[in-house]
CSV table of C-alpha atoms in Angstrom, one decimal:
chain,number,residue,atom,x,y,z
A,1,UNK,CA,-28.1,104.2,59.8
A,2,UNK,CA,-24.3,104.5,60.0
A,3,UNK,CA,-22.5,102.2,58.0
A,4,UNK,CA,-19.4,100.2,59.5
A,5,UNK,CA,-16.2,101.2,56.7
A,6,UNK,CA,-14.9,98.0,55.7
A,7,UNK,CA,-11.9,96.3,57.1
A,8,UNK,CA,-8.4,97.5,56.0
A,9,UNK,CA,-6.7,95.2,54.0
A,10,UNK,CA,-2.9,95.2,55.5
A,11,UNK,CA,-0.1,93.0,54.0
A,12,UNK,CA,1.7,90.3,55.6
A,13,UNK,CA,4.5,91.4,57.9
A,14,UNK,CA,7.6,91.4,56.8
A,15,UNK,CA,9.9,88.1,57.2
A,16,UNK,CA,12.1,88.5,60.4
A,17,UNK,CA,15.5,87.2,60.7
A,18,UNK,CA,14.6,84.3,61.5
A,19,UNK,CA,13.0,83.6,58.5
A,20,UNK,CA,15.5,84.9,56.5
A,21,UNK,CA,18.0,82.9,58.2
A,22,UNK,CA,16.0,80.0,57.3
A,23,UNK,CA,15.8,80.7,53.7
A,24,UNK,CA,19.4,81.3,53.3
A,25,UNK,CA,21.0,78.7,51.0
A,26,UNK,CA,23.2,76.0,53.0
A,27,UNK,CA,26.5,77.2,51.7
A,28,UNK,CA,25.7,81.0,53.2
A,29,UNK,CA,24.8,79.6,56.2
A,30,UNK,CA,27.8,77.4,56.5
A,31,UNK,CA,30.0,80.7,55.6
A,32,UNK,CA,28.5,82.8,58.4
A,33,UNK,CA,30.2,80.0,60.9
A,34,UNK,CA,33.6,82.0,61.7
A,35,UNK,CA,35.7,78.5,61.0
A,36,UNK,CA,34.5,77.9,58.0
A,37,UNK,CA,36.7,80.4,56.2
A,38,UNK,CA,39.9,79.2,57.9
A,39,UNK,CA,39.1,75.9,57.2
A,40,UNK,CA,38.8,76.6,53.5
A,41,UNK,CA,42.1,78.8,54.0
A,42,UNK,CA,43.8,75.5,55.7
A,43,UNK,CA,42.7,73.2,53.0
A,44,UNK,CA,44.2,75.4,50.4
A,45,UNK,CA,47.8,75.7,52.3
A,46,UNK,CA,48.1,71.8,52.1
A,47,UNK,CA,46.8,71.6,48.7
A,48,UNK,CA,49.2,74.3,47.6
A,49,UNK,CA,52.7,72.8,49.5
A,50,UNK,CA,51.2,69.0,48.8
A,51,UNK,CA,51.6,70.2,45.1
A,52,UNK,CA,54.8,72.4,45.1
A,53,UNK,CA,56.8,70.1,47.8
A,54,UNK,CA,57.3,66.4,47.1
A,55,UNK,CA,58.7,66.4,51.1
A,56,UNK,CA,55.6,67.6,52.5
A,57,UNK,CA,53.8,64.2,50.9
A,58,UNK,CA,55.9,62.2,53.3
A,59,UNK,CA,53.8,60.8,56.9
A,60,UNK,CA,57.6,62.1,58.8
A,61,UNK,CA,56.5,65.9,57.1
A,62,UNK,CA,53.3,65.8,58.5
A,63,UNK,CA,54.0,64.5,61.7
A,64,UNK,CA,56.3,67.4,62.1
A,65,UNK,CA,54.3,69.6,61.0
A,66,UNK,CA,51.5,69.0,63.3
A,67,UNK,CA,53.7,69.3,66.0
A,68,UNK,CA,55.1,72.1,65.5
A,69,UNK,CA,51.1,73.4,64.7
A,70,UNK,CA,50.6,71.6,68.2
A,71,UNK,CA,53.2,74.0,70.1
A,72,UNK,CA,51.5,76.9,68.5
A,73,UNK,CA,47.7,76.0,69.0
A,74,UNK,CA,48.1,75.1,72.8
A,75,UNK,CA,48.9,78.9,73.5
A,76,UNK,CA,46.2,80.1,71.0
A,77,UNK,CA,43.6,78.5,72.2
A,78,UNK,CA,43.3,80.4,75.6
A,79,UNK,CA,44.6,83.4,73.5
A,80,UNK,CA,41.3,83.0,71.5
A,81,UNK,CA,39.4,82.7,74.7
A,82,UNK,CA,40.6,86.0,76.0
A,83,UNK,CA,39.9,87.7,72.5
A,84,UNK,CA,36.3,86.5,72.7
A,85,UNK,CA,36.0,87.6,76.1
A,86,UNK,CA,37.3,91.1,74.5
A,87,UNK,CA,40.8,91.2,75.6
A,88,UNK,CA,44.7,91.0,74.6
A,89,UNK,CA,47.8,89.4,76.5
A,90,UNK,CA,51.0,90.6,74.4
A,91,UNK,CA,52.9,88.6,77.6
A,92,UNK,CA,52.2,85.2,76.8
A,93,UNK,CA,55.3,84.3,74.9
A,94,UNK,CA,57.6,85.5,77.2
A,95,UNK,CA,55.3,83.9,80.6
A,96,UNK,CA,56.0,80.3,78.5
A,97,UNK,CA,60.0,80.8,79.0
A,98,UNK,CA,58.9,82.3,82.6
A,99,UNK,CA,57.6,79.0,83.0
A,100,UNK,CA,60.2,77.0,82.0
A,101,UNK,CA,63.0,78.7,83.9
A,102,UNK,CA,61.0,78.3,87.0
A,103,UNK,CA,60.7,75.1,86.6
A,104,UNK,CA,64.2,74.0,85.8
A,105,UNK,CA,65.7,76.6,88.7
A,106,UNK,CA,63.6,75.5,91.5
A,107,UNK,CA,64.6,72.4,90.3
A,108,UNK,CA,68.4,72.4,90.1
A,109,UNK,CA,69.6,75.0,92.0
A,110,UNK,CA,67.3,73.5,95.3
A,111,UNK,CA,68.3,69.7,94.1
A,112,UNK,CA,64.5,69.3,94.5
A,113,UNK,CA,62.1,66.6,92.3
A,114,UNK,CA,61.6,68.0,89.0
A,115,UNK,CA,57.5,68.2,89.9
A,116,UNK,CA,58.6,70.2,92.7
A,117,UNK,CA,59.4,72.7,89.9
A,118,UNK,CA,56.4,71.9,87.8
A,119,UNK,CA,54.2,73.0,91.0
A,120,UNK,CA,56.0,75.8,91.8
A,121,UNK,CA,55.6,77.0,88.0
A,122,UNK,CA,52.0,76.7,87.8
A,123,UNK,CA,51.7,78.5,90.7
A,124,UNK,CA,53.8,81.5,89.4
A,125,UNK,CA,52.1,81.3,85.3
A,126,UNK,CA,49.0,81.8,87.2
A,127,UNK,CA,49.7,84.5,89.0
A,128,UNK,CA,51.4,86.3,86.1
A,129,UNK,CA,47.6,85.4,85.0
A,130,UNK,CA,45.5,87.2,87.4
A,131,UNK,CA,47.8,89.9,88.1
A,132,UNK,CA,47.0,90.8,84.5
A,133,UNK,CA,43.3,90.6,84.6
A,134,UNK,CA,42.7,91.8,87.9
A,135,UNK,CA,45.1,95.1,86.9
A,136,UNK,CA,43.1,95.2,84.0
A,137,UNK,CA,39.6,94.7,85.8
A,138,UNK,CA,40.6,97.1,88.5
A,139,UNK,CA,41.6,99.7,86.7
A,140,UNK,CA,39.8,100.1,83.2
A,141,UNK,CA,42.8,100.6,81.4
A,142,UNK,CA,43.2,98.7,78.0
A,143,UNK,CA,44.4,95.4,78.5
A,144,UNK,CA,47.0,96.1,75.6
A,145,UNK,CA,49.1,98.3,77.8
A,146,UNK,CA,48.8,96.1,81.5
A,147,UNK,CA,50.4,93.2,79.1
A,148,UNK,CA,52.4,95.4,77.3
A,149,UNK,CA,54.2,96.3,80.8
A,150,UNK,CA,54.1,92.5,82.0
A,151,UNK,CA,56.1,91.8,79.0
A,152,UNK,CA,58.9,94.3,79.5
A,153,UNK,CA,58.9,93.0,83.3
A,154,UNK,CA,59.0,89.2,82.3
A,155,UNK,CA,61.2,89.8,79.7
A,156,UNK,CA,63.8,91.6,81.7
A,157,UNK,CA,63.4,89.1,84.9
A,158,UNK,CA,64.0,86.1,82.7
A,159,UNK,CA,67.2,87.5,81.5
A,160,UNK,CA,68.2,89.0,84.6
A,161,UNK,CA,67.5,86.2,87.0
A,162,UNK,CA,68.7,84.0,85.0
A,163,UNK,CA,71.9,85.2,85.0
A,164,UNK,CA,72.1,85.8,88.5
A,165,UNK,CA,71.3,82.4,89.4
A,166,UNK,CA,73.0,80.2,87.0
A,167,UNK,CA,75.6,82.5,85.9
A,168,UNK,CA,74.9,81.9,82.5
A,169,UNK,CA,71.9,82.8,79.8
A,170,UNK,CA,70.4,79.6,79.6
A,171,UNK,CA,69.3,77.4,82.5
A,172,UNK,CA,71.3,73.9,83.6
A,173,UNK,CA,70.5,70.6,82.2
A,174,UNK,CA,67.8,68.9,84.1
A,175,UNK,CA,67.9,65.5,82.7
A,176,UNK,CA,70.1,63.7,85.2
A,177,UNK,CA,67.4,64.7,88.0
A,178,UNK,CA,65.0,62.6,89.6
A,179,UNK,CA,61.2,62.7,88.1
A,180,UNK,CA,62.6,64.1,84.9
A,181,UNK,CA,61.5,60.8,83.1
A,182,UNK,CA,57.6,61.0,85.0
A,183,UNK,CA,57.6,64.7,83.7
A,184,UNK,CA,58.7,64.3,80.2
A,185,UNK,CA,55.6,61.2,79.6
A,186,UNK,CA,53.7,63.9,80.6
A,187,UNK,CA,55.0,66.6,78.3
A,188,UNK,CA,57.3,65.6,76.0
A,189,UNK,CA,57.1,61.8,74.9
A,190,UNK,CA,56.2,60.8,71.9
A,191,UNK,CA,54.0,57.5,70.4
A,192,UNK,CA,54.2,56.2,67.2
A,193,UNK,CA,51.5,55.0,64.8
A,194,UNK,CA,51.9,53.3,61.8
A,195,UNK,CA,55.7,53.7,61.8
A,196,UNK,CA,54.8,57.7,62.1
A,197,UNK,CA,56.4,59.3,65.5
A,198,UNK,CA,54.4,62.2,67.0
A,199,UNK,CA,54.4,64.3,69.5
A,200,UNK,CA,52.5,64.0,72.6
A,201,UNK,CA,51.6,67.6,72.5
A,202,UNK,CA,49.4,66.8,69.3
A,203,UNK,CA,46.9,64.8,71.4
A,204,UNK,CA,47.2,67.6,74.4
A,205,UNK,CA,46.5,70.1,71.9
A,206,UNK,CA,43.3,68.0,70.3
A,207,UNK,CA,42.1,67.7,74.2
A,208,UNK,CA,42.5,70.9,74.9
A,209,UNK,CA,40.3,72.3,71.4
A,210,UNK,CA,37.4,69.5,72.3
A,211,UNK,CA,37.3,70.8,76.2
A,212,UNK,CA,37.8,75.1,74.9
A,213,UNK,CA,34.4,74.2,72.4
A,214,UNK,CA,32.7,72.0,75.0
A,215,UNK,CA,32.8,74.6,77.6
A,216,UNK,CA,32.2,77.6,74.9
A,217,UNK,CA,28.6,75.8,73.9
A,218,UNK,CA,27.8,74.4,76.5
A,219,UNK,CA,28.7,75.4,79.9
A,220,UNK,CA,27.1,78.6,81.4
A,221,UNK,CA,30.6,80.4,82.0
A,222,UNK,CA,31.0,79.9,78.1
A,223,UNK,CA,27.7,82.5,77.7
A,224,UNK,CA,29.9,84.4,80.3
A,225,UNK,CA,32.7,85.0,77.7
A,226,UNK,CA,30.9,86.0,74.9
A,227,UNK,CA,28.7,88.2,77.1
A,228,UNK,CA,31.4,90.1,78.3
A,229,UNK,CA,32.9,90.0,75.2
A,230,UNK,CA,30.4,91.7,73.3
A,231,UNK,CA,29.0,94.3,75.3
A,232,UNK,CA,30.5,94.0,79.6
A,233,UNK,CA,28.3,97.2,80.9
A,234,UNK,CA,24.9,94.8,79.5
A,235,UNK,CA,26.6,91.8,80.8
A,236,UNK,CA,27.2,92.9,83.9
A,237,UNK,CA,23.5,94.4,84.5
A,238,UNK,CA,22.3,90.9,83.8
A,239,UNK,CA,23.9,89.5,86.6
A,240,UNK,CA,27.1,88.1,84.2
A,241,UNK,CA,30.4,88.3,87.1
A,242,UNK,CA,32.6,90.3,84.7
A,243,UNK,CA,35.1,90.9,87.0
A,244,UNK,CA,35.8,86.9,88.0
A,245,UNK,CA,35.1,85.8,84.1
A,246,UNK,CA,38.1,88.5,82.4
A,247,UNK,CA,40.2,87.3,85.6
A,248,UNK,CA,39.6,83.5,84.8
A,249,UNK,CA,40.7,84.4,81.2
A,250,UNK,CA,43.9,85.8,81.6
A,251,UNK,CA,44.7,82.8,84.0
A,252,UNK,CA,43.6,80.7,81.2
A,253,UNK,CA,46.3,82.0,78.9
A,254,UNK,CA,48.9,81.5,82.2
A,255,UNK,CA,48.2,78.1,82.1
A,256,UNK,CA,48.8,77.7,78.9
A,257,UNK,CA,51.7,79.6,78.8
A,258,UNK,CA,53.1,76.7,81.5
A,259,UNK,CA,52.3,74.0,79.7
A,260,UNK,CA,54.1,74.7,76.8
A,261,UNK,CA,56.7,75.6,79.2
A,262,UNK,CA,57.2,72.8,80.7
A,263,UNK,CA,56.8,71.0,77.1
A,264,UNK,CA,60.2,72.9,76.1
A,265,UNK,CA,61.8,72.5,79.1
A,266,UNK,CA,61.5,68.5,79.2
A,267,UNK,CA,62.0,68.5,75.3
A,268,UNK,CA,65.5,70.1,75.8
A,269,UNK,CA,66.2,69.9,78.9
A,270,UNK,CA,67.4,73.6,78.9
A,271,UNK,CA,65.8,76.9,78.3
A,272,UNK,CA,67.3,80.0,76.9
A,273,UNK,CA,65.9,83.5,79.2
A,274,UNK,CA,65.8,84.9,75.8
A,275,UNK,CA,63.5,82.9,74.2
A,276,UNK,CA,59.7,84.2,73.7
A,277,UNK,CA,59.8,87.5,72.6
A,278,UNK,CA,57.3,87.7,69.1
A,279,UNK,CA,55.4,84.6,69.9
A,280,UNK,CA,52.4,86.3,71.7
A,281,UNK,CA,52.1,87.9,67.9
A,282,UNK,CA,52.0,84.4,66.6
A,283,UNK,CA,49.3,83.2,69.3
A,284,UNK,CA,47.2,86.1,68.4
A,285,UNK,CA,47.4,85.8,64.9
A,286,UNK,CA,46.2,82.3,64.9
A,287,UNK,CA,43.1,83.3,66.9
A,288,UNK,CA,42.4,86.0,64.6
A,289,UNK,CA,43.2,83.9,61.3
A,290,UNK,CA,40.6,81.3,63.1
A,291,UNK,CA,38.4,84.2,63.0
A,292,UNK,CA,37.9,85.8,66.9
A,293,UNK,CA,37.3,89.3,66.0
A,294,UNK,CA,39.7,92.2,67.7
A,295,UNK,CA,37.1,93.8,69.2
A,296,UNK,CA,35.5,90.5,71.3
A,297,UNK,CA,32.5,89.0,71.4
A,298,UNK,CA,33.0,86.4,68.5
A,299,UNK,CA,34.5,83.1,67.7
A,300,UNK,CA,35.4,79.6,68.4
A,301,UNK,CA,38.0,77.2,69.9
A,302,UNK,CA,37.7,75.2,66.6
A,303,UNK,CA,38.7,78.2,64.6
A,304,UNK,CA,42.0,78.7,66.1
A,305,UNK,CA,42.9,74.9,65.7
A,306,UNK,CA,42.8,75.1,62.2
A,307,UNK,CA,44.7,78.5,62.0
A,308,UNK,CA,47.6,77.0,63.7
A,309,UNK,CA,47.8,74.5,61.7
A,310,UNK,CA,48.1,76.8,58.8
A,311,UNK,CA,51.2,78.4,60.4
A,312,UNK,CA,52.4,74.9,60.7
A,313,UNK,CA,52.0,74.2,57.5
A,314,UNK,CA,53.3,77.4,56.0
A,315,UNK,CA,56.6,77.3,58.7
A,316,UNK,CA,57.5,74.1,57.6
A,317,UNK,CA,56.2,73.9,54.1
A,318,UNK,CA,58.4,76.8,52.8
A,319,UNK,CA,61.6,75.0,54.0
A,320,UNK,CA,60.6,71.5,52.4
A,321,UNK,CA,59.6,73.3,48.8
A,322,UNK,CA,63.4,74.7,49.3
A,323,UNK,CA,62.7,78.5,49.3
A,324,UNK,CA,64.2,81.3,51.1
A,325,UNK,CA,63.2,81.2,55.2
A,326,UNK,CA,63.6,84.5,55.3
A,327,UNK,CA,60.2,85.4,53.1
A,328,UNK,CA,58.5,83.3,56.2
A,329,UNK,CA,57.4,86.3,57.9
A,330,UNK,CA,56.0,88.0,55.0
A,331,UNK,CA,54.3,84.9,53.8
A,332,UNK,CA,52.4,85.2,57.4
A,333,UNK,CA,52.1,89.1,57.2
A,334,UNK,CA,50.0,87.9,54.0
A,335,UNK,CA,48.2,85.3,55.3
A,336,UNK,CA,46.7,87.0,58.0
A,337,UNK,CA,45.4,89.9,56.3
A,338,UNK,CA,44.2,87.9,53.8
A,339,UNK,CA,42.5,85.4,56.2
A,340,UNK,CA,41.0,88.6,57.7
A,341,UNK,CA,39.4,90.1,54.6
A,342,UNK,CA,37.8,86.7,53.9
A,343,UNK,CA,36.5,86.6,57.1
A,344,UNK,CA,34.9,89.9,56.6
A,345,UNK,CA,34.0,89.2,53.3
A,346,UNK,CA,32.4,85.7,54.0
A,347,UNK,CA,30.6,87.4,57.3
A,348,UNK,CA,29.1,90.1,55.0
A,349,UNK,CA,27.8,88.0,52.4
A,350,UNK,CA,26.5,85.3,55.0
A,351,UNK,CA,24.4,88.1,56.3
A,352,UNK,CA,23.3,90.3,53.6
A,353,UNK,CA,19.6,90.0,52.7
């Protein structure tokens, strides 16, 4: 008789990511969520200038400093968007002072109602917009360079239209002009609470991050964006409309780019054509500080809230603890390469075994 050999004892299979996941303490967990870090980075700013500058205590400081966070985190969210969906717009500081000199010269020099100008300017931030992504869509070339060449152009328009127009570097004073007061509720007005004045922008800016994560998590074009940000060739195979999705982006950042515009133009009432130039670098390195990774596919709208308000803080904070504005920039060239090694640091050890 043959005799059956007996059953071979295997061992269990190994845990799967999942598992390990699971068994990962809370506080490694919590550090593998890309805001986390900047929100620990943003917690220490405030404890650090809360301690050094007695100014900075004060409910006018902070008021100030969120709006001037405000006027930066408008821009970055859309920015952040873009880098998730794995692309760059160097032109979006100059397309903000695009949009504000539209405004105010269709405006003026046409003696038309200042929404007149508002229209037209939307129009023309969105087109700056697609123009970018469709270039960039149509003809594979890094995004860095289309932008880098819309830059030039806008930069060199602004300046030279400008003077062309109005004779002058700077745009006329729109105030006198009928809507301006409608236009500046909208943009520019201010509310106080609890004898504190702020900014209108701070509330725009808070709507704005709570509609950026809302469609992120949980809206089907959101999946869109991080598919094409992490692999387009895949996403595109799975039926994921690259082309439309990196096109909707870039206008994304146009938009933005005219609503601070028109923010500044209603705040002052004029704009200077050479305004702009470095503050793409500033948008970008918010959404990278709030941890969207340069090469796409990862991030959040939440991150780049609180990475704006760091600049905000820092801007601010170094002139109300009295020290030299001139280390400003270095204090940010800092910052952000520190906030980047944490976030690779804190992304490592979230998912090391």
């Amino acid at each position: 008789m043959s005799r059956q050999a007996p059953p071979a004892v295997t061992s269990p299979p190994a845990p799967g990511p999942e598992r390990r996941a699971a068994r990962r303490p809370l506080a490694l967990r919590l550090l593998a969520r890309s805001e986390v870090g900047v929100l620990l980075g943003a917690a220490a700013v405030f404890v650090f200038f809360f301690a050094v500058a007695p100014t900075f205590r004060t409910g006018a400081a902070m008021a100030t400093v969120l709006y001037q966070s405000s006027t930066i985190g408008i821009m970055a969210l859309p920015v952040a968007l873009l880098m998730i969906g794995g692309e760059f717009d160097l032109s979006a500081g100059v397309a903000v002072v695009t949009s504000a000199l539209t405004a105010s010269m269709v405006s003026y020099q046409l003696t038309m109602n200042v929404w007149v100008g508002v229209v037209v300017s939307l129009v023309v931030a969105l087109a700056v917009g697609a123009f970018n992504g469709w270039m960039t869509v149509r003809t594979g070339l890094p995004s860095f360079l289309i932008t880098l060449g819309t830059f030039l152009g806008l930069q060199g328009v602004n300046l030279a239209v400008t003077k062309l127009i109005t004779g002058n570097v700077a745009t006329d004073d729109i105030s006198d002009m009928e809507g301006f007061g409608q236009a500046k509720a909208v943009f520019a007005s201010s509310f106080t609470v609890g004898g504190v004045r702020f900014r209108v922008t701070v509330l725009w800016w808070l709507l704005f991050a709570a509609l950026a994560t809302w469609v992120l998590l949980r809206t089907r074009y959101g999946n869109w964006v991080f598919a094409v940000g992490g692999d387009q060739d895949s996403a595109r195979a799975v039926g994921v409309p690259v082309r439309f999705t990196k096109i909707s982006l870039f206008m994304l950042v146009g938009f933005g780019a005219w609503f601070v515009g028109m923010h500044q133009l209603f705040a002052f009432t004029t704009v200077q054509s050479g305004e702009g130039v470095g503050q793409e670098l500033i948008y970008i390195a918010a959404a990278v500080i709030g941890g969207c990774l340069l090469t796409g596919g990862h991030g959040s709208a939440i991150g780049p809230v609180f990475g704006a308000f760091m600049f905000g803080m820092v801007s601010l904070g170094i002139v109300y603890a009295g020290w030299n504005p001139d280390w400003f920039k270095a204090f940010l060239g800092v910052m952000l390469l520190g906030a980047t090694l944490v976030n690779l640091w804190v992304r490592t050890s979230a998912t090391r075994r």
